[in-house]
């Protein structure tokens, strides 16, 4: 999906978010201390989250560009701000080059519900929407920022230039024009790869630090 990978000329650290109303009944970030790892190929065995969110968790994703060339970018959990009377998780683009999919697949403010589901939050409108269910089922779908996200597999296998994975959560992301690609999540790791419609890898996890 060509609009998902685009060159920008300055770092965009904050974006405007829109969604449905939120009752702000959240646990911010239930303990995920069993998720600690620095291995981009395997999440910690005790981790129950598809997308860990402890303070200082950091990801480095690699994006192939020209043949034999790549670029990268980093995202980090940088704080737990209090917004509109509730505590949230804050992530930000913290380094790498200007080629980024941050606006397409990452989030600024979020929280977890008691069952581990991860939601995005917009403090300007005090609204939220589902980012990723923690106990997904095949064919489950939801709307995120105008895109339809749909679970297509819970046991997808994939080999990237850095790792071989099994039992990935694979989500199909379709925009309003009907264009789509795929995002793959590893338990305890977060996003490990993005694929285009032909299943070509367009982004993959290079390094990770989970606390």
PDB file of C-alpha atoms in Angstrom:
ATOM      1  CA  UNK A   1       0.000   0.000   0.000  1.00  0.00           C
ATOM      2  CA  UNK A   2       2.051   2.864  -1.317  1.00  0.00           C
ATOM      3  CA  UNK A   3       0.579   5.582   0.907  1.00  0.00           C
ATOM      4  CA  UNK A   4       1.703   3.695   4.013  1.00  0.00           C
ATOM      5  CA  UNK A   5       5.421   4.105   3.279  1.00  0.00           C
ATOM      6  CA  UNK A   6       6.223   7.707   2.496  1.00  0.00           C
ATOM      7  CA  UNK A   7       9.075  10.161   2.752  1.00  0.00           C
ATOM      8  CA  UNK A   8       8.578  13.070   5.114  1.00  0.00           C
ATOM      9  CA  UNK A   9      10.864  16.037   5.537  1.00  0.00           C
ATOM     10  CA  UNK A  10      10.625  16.464   9.277  1.00  0.00           C
ATOM     11  CA  UNK A  11       9.797  14.241  12.230  1.00  0.00           C
ATOM     12  CA  UNK A  12       6.102  14.173  13.074  1.00  0.00           C
ATOM     13  CA  UNK A  13       5.843  13.340  16.746  1.00  0.00           C
ATOM     14  CA  UNK A  14       2.202  14.196  17.294  1.00  0.00           C
ATOM     15  CA  UNK A  15      -0.804  13.537  15.070  1.00  0.00           C
ATOM     16  CA  UNK A  16      -4.496  14.333  15.285  1.00  0.00           C
ATOM     17  CA  UNK A  17      -6.630  11.346  16.238  1.00  0.00           C
ATOM     18  CA  UNK A  18     -10.361  10.756  15.819  1.00  0.00           C
ATOM     19  CA  UNK A  19     -12.594   8.052  17.206  1.00  0.00           C
ATOM     20  CA  UNK A  20     -15.649   6.994  19.177  1.00  0.00           C
ATOM     21  CA  UNK A  21     -16.483   8.198  22.661  1.00  0.00           C
ATOM     22  CA  UNK A  22     -14.588   6.774  25.639  1.00  0.00           C
ATOM     23  CA  UNK A  23     -15.755   6.318  29.191  1.00  0.00           C
ATOM     24  CA  UNK A  24     -12.101   6.591  30.343  1.00  0.00           C
ATOM     25  CA  UNK A  25     -12.491   3.492  32.493  1.00  0.00           C
ATOM     26  CA  UNK A  26      -9.018   2.055  32.039  1.00  0.00           C
ATOM     27  CA  UNK A  27      -6.098   0.532  33.887  1.00  0.00           C
ATOM     28  CA  UNK A  28      -3.539   2.550  31.883  1.00  0.00           C
ATOM     29  CA  UNK A  29      -0.957  -0.235  31.750  1.00  0.00           C
ATOM     30  CA  UNK A  30      -1.483  -3.426  33.769  1.00  0.00           C
ATOM     31  CA  UNK A  31       1.809  -4.967  34.856  1.00  0.00           C
ATOM     32  CA  UNK A  32       3.750  -6.412  31.928  1.00  0.00           C
ATOM     33  CA  UNK A  33       7.039  -7.070  33.735  1.00  0.00           C
ATOM     34  CA  UNK A  34       7.079 -10.681  32.472  1.00  0.00           C
ATOM     35  CA  UNK A  35       7.707  -9.342  28.961  1.00  0.00           C
ATOM     36  CA  UNK A  36      11.372  -8.324  29.410  1.00  0.00           C
ATOM     37  CA  UNK A  37      13.557  -9.231  26.416  1.00  0.00           C
ATOM     38  CA  UNK A  38      16.116  -7.822  23.985  1.00  0.00           C
ATOM     39  CA  UNK A  39      15.678 -10.642  21.467  1.00  0.00           C
ATOM     40  CA  UNK A  40      13.816  -9.399  18.356  1.00  0.00           C
ATOM     41  CA  UNK A  41      13.149 -12.990  17.329  1.00  0.00           C
ATOM     42  CA  UNK A  42      11.346 -14.252  20.410  1.00  0.00           C
ATOM     43  CA  UNK A  43       9.132 -12.668  23.030  1.00  0.00           C
ATOM     44  CA  UNK A  44       9.453 -13.607  26.695  1.00  0.00           C
ATOM     45  CA  UNK A  45       7.590 -16.837  27.439  1.00  0.00           C
ATOM     46  CA  UNK A  46       5.644 -15.269  30.311  1.00  0.00           C
ATOM     47  CA  UNK A  47       4.393 -12.267  28.338  1.00  0.00           C
ATOM     48  CA  UNK A  48       0.678 -12.208  27.543  1.00  0.00           C
ATOM     49  CA  UNK A  49       0.648  -9.044  25.416  1.00  0.00           C
ATOM     50  CA  UNK A  50       0.837  -8.808  21.631  1.00  0.00           C
ATOM     51  CA  UNK A  51       2.146  -5.258  22.078  1.00  0.00           C
ATOM     52  CA  UNK A  52       4.104  -4.614  25.321  1.00  0.00           C
ATOM     53  CA  UNK A  53       3.893  -1.089  26.704  1.00  0.00           C
ATOM     54  CA  UNK A  54       6.233  -0.707  29.681  1.00  0.00           C
ATOM     55  CA  UNK A  55       8.027   2.606  30.186  1.00  0.00           C
ATOM     56  CA  UNK A  56      11.200   2.786  28.028  1.00  0.00           C
ATOM     57  CA  UNK A  57      10.204  -0.132  25.783  1.00  0.00           C
ATOM     58  CA  UNK A  58      11.783   0.619  22.393  1.00  0.00           C
ATOM     59  CA  UNK A  59      11.577  -0.775  18.866  1.00  0.00           C
ATOM     60  CA  UNK A  60      13.815  -0.312  15.829  1.00  0.00           C
ATOM     61  CA  UNK A  61      12.149  -1.229  12.532  1.00  0.00           C
ATOM     62  CA  UNK A  62      13.999  -1.691   9.250  1.00  0.00           C
ATOM     63  CA  UNK A  63      12.455  -0.592   5.946  1.00  0.00           C
ATOM     64  CA  UNK A  64      13.913  -1.902   2.642  1.00  0.00           C
ATOM     65  CA  UNK A  65      14.218   0.883   0.053  1.00  0.00           C
ATOM     66  CA  UNK A  66      16.377   0.300  -3.029  1.00  0.00           C
ATOM     67  CA  UNK A  67      17.816  -3.188  -3.670  1.00  0.00           C
ATOM     68  CA  UNK A  68      20.396  -3.880  -0.997  1.00  0.00           C
ATOM     69  CA  UNK A  69      19.558  -0.693   0.906  1.00  0.00           C
ATOM     70  CA  UNK A  70      17.448  -0.053   3.997  1.00  0.00           C
ATOM     71  CA  UNK A  71      16.427   2.734   6.307  1.00  0.00           C
ATOM     72  CA  UNK A  72      15.045   2.570   9.840  1.00  0.00           C
ATOM     73  CA  UNK A  73      13.145   4.343  12.573  1.00  0.00           C
ATOM     74  CA  UNK A  74      12.708   4.002  16.329  1.00  0.00           C
ATOM     75  CA  UNK A  75       9.662   4.270  18.573  1.00  0.00           C
ATOM     76  CA  UNK A  76       9.783   4.342  22.369  1.00  0.00           C
ATOM     77  CA  UNK A  77       7.373   4.394  25.305  1.00  0.00           C
ATOM     78  CA  UNK A  78       8.360   7.717  26.848  1.00  0.00           C
ATOM     79  CA  UNK A  79       5.919   8.382  29.666  1.00  0.00           C
ATOM     80  CA  UNK A  80       2.678   7.860  31.550  1.00  0.00           C
ATOM     81  CA  UNK A  81       0.999  11.287  31.435  1.00  0.00           C
ATOM     82  CA  UNK A  82      -2.200  12.189  33.252  1.00  0.00           C
ATOM     83  CA  UNK A  83      -4.719  13.488  30.708  1.00  0.00           C
ATOM     84  CA  UNK A  84      -8.242  14.567  31.560  1.00  0.00           C
ATOM     85  CA  UNK A  85      -7.895  12.940  34.958  1.00  0.00           C
ATOM     86  CA  UNK A  86      -6.634   9.533  33.785  1.00  0.00           C
ATOM     87  CA  UNK A  87      -3.177   8.017  33.336  1.00  0.00           C
ATOM     88  CA  UNK A  88      -2.147   6.929  29.842  1.00  0.00           C
ATOM     89  CA  UNK A  89       0.785   5.409  27.978  1.00  0.00           C
ATOM     90  CA  UNK A  90       2.714   7.710  25.646  1.00  0.00           C
ATOM     91  CA  UNK A  91       4.850   6.588  22.705  1.00  0.00           C
ATOM     92  CA  UNK A  92       6.898   8.697  20.299  1.00  0.00           C
ATOM     93  CA  UNK A  93       9.142   8.573  17.251  1.00  0.00           C
ATOM     94  CA  UNK A  94      12.623   8.962  18.763  1.00  0.00           C
ATOM     95  CA  UNK A  95      15.132   8.438  15.973  1.00  0.00           C
ATOM     96  CA  UNK A  96      16.168   6.947  12.672  1.00  0.00           C
ATOM     97  CA  UNK A  97      15.675   8.328   9.212  1.00  0.00           C
ATOM     98  CA  UNK A  98      12.791  10.258   7.700  1.00  0.00           C
ATOM     99  CA  UNK A  99      11.111   7.246   6.092  1.00  0.00           C
ATOM    100  CA  UNK A 100       8.502   6.163   8.618  1.00  0.00           C
ATOM    101  CA  UNK A 101       5.198   4.387   8.968  1.00  0.00           C
ATOM    102  CA  UNK A 102       4.663   5.926  12.407  1.00  0.00           C
ATOM    103  CA  UNK A 103       1.486   7.734  11.411  1.00  0.00           C
ATOM    104  CA  UNK A 104      -0.006   4.603   9.859  1.00  0.00           C
ATOM    105  CA  UNK A 105       0.560   1.910  12.473  1.00  0.00           C
ATOM    106  CA  UNK A 106       1.844   3.496  15.674  1.00  0.00           C
ATOM    107  CA  UNK A 107       0.015   5.560  18.274  1.00  0.00           C
ATOM    108  CA  UNK A 108       0.731   8.512  20.598  1.00  0.00           C
ATOM    109  CA  UNK A 109      -1.460   7.969  23.678  1.00  0.00           C
ATOM    110  CA  UNK A 110      -2.970   4.679  24.736  1.00  0.00           C
ATOM    111  CA  UNK A 111      -4.280   2.583  27.596  1.00  0.00           C
ATOM    112  CA  UNK A 112      -5.112  -1.001  28.420  1.00  0.00           C
ATOM    113  CA  UNK A 113      -8.393  -2.334  29.706  1.00  0.00           C
ATOM    114  CA  UNK A 114      -8.461  -4.981  32.419  1.00  0.00           C
ATOM    115  CA  UNK A 115      -8.502  -7.770  29.806  1.00  0.00           C
ATOM    116  CA  UNK A 116      -5.323  -6.456  28.166  1.00  0.00           C
ATOM    117  CA  UNK A 117      -6.897  -4.849  25.073  1.00  0.00           C
ATOM    118  CA  UNK A 118      -4.860  -1.870  23.848  1.00  0.00           C
ATOM    119  CA  UNK A 119      -6.725   1.330  22.962  1.00  0.00           C
ATOM    120  CA  UNK A 120      -5.605   4.607  21.433  1.00  0.00           C
ATOM    121  CA  UNK A 121      -6.684   7.865  23.049  1.00  0.00           C
ATOM    122  CA  UNK A 122      -7.197  11.422  21.793  1.00  0.00           C
ATOM    123  CA  UNK A 123      -6.955  13.915  24.682  1.00  0.00           C
ATOM    124  CA  UNK A 124      -8.344  16.766  22.580  1.00  0.00           C
ATOM    125  CA  UNK A 125     -11.693  15.061  22.083  1.00  0.00           C
ATOM    126  CA  UNK A 126     -11.475  12.743  25.116  1.00  0.00           C
ATOM    127  CA  UNK A 127     -12.248   9.794  22.830  1.00  0.00           C
ATOM    128  CA  UNK A 128     -10.704   6.391  22.220  1.00  0.00           C
ATOM    129  CA  UNK A 129     -10.829   3.406  19.886  1.00  0.00           C
ATOM    130  CA  UNK A 130      -9.442  -0.113  19.773  1.00  0.00           C
ATOM    131  CA  UNK A 131      -5.878  -0.493  18.551  1.00  0.00           C
ATOM    132  CA  UNK A 132      -5.368  -4.210  19.201  1.00  0.00           C
ATOM    133  CA  UNK A 133      -7.366  -6.838  21.100  1.00  0.00           C
ATOM    134  CA  UNK A 134      -5.273  -8.942  23.454  1.00  0.00           C
ATOM    135  CA  UNK A 135      -7.316 -12.093  22.844  1.00  0.00           C
ATOM    136  CA  UNK A 136      -8.130 -11.819  19.134  1.00  0.00           C
ATOM    137  CA  UNK A 137     -10.081 -14.365  17.106  1.00  0.00           C
ATOM    138  CA  UNK A 138      -9.866 -15.065  13.382  1.00  0.00           C
ATOM    139  CA  UNK A 139     -12.090 -12.739  11.305  1.00  0.00           C
ATOM    140  CA  UNK A 140     -12.489 -10.278  14.183  1.00  0.00           C
ATOM    141  CA  UNK A 141     -12.530  -6.768  12.735  1.00  0.00           C
ATOM    142  CA  UNK A 142     -12.634  -3.172  13.951  1.00  0.00           C
ATOM    143  CA  UNK A 143     -12.206   0.326  12.570  1.00  0.00           C
ATOM    144  CA  UNK A 144      -9.040   2.254  13.368  1.00  0.00           C
ATOM    145  CA  UNK A 145      -8.571   5.767  11.986  1.00  0.00           C
ATOM    146  CA  UNK A 146     -10.747   5.086   8.955  1.00  0.00           C
ATOM    147  CA  UNK A 147      -9.127   1.740   8.181  1.00  0.00           C
ATOM    148  CA  UNK A 148     -10.613  -1.697   8.693  1.00  0.00           C
ATOM    149  CA  UNK A 149      -8.366  -4.013  10.683  1.00  0.00           C
ATOM    150  CA  UNK A 150      -9.224  -7.711  10.428  1.00  0.00           C
ATOM    151  CA  UNK A 151      -7.542 -10.728  12.016  1.00  0.00           C
ATOM    152  CA  UNK A 152      -6.610 -13.263   9.333  1.00  0.00           C
ATOM    153  CA  UNK A 153      -4.373 -15.627  11.324  1.00  0.00           C
ATOM    154  CA  UNK A 154      -3.275 -16.405  14.882  1.00  0.00           C
ATOM    155  CA  UNK A 155      -0.509 -18.829  13.905  1.00  0.00           C
ATOM    156  CA  UNK A 156       1.171 -17.220  10.909  1.00  0.00           C
ATOM    157  CA  UNK A 157       4.791 -18.168  10.138  1.00  0.00           C
ATOM    158  CA  UNK A 158       7.204 -15.694   8.587  1.00  0.00           C
ATOM    159  CA  UNK A 159      10.932 -15.328   7.988  1.00  0.00           C
ATOM    160  CA  UNK A 160      12.404 -11.818   7.849  1.00  0.00           C
ATOM    161  CA  UNK A 161      16.046 -10.827   7.218  1.00  0.00           C
ATOM    162  CA  UNK A 162      16.616 -10.973  10.992  1.00  0.00           C
ATOM    163  CA  UNK A 163      14.335 -13.692  12.375  1.00  0.00           C
ATOM    164  CA  UNK A 164      12.076 -16.663  11.754  1.00  0.00           C
ATOM    165  CA  UNK A 165       8.716 -16.509  13.523  1.00  0.00           C
ATOM    166  CA  UNK A 166       5.833 -18.845  14.258  1.00  0.00           C
ATOM    167  CA  UNK A 167       2.422 -18.208  15.799  1.00  0.00           C
ATOM    168  CA  UNK A 168       2.210 -14.586  14.692  1.00  0.00           C
ATOM    169  CA  UNK A 169      -0.972 -12.537  14.815  1.00  0.00           C
ATOM    170  CA  UNK A 170      -1.575 -11.371  11.239  1.00  0.00           C
ATOM    171  CA  UNK A 171      -3.932  -8.452  10.623  1.00  0.00           C
ATOM    172  CA  UNK A 172      -5.197  -7.231   7.264  1.00  0.00           C
ATOM    173  CA  UNK A 173      -5.419  -3.434   7.077  1.00  0.00           C
ATOM    174  CA  UNK A 174      -7.737  -2.040   4.395  1.00  0.00           C
ATOM    175  CA  UNK A 175      -8.115   1.671   3.640  1.00  0.00           C
ATOM    176  CA  UNK A 176     -11.137   3.533   2.285  1.00  0.00           C
ATOM    177  CA  UNK A 177      -9.980   2.928  -1.312  1.00  0.00           C
ATOM    178  CA  UNK A 178      -9.875  -0.831  -0.842  1.00  0.00           C
ATOM    179  CA  UNK A 179      -6.077  -0.960  -0.828  1.00  0.00           C
ATOM    180  CA  UNK A 180      -4.661  -3.234   1.835  1.00  0.00           C
ATOM    181  CA  UNK A 181      -1.553  -4.674   3.383  1.00  0.00           C
ATOM    182  CA  UNK A 182      -0.747  -6.785   6.424  1.00  0.00           C
ATOM    183  CA  UNK A 183       0.739  -6.179   9.857  1.00  0.00           C
ATOM    184  CA  UNK A 184       2.208  -9.068  11.851  1.00  0.00           C
ATOM    185  CA  UNK A 185       2.504  -9.030  15.651  1.00  0.00           C
ATOM    186  CA  UNK A 186       4.628 -11.334  17.789  1.00  0.00           C
ATOM    187  CA  UNK A 187       3.513 -12.203  21.321  1.00  0.00           C
ATOM    188  CA  UNK A 188       5.674 -10.139  23.665  1.00  0.00           C
ATOM    189  CA  UNK A 189       7.289  -8.206  20.781  1.00  0.00           C
ATOM    190  CA  UNK A 190       4.716  -5.938  19.141  1.00  0.00           C
ATOM    191  CA  UNK A 191       4.915  -5.369  15.384  1.00  0.00           C
ATOM    192  CA  UNK A 192       7.484  -7.670  13.787  1.00  0.00           C
ATOM    193  CA  UNK A 193       6.698  -7.094  10.104  1.00  0.00           C
ATOM    194  CA  UNK A 194       4.553  -5.381   7.511  1.00  0.00           C
ATOM    195  CA  UNK A 195       3.696  -7.022   4.160  1.00  0.00           C
ATOM    196  CA  UNK A 196       2.183  -5.674   0.980  1.00  0.00           C
ATOM    197  CA  UNK A 197      -0.679  -7.293  -0.938  1.00  0.00           C
ATOM    198  CA  UNK A 198       1.737  -9.766  -2.533  1.00  0.00           C
ATOM    199  CA  UNK A 199       3.090 -10.794   0.905  1.00  0.00           C
ATOM    200  CA  UNK A 200       6.415  -9.034   0.269  1.00  0.00           C
ATOM    201  CA  UNK A 201       8.041  -7.760   3.466  1.00  0.00           C
ATOM    202  CA  UNK A 202       8.036  -3.963   3.459  1.00  0.00           C
ATOM    203  CA  UNK A 203       9.141  -3.442   7.080  1.00  0.00           C
ATOM    204  CA  UNK A 204      10.563  -5.715   9.786  1.00  0.00           C
ATOM    205  CA  UNK A 205      11.757  -5.588  13.375  1.00  0.00           C
ATOM    206  CA  UNK A 206      15.502  -5.144  13.735  1.00  0.00           C
ATOM    207  CA  UNK A 207      16.027  -4.471  17.443  1.00  0.00           C
ATOM    208  CA  UNK A 208      13.847  -4.391  20.527  1.00  0.00           C
ATOM    209  CA  UNK A 209      14.162  -3.601  24.220  1.00  0.00           C
ATOM    210  CA  UNK A 210      11.202  -4.686  26.317  1.00  0.00           C
ATOM    211  CA  UNK A 211      11.200  -4.147  30.087  1.00  0.00           C
TER     212      UNK A 211
END
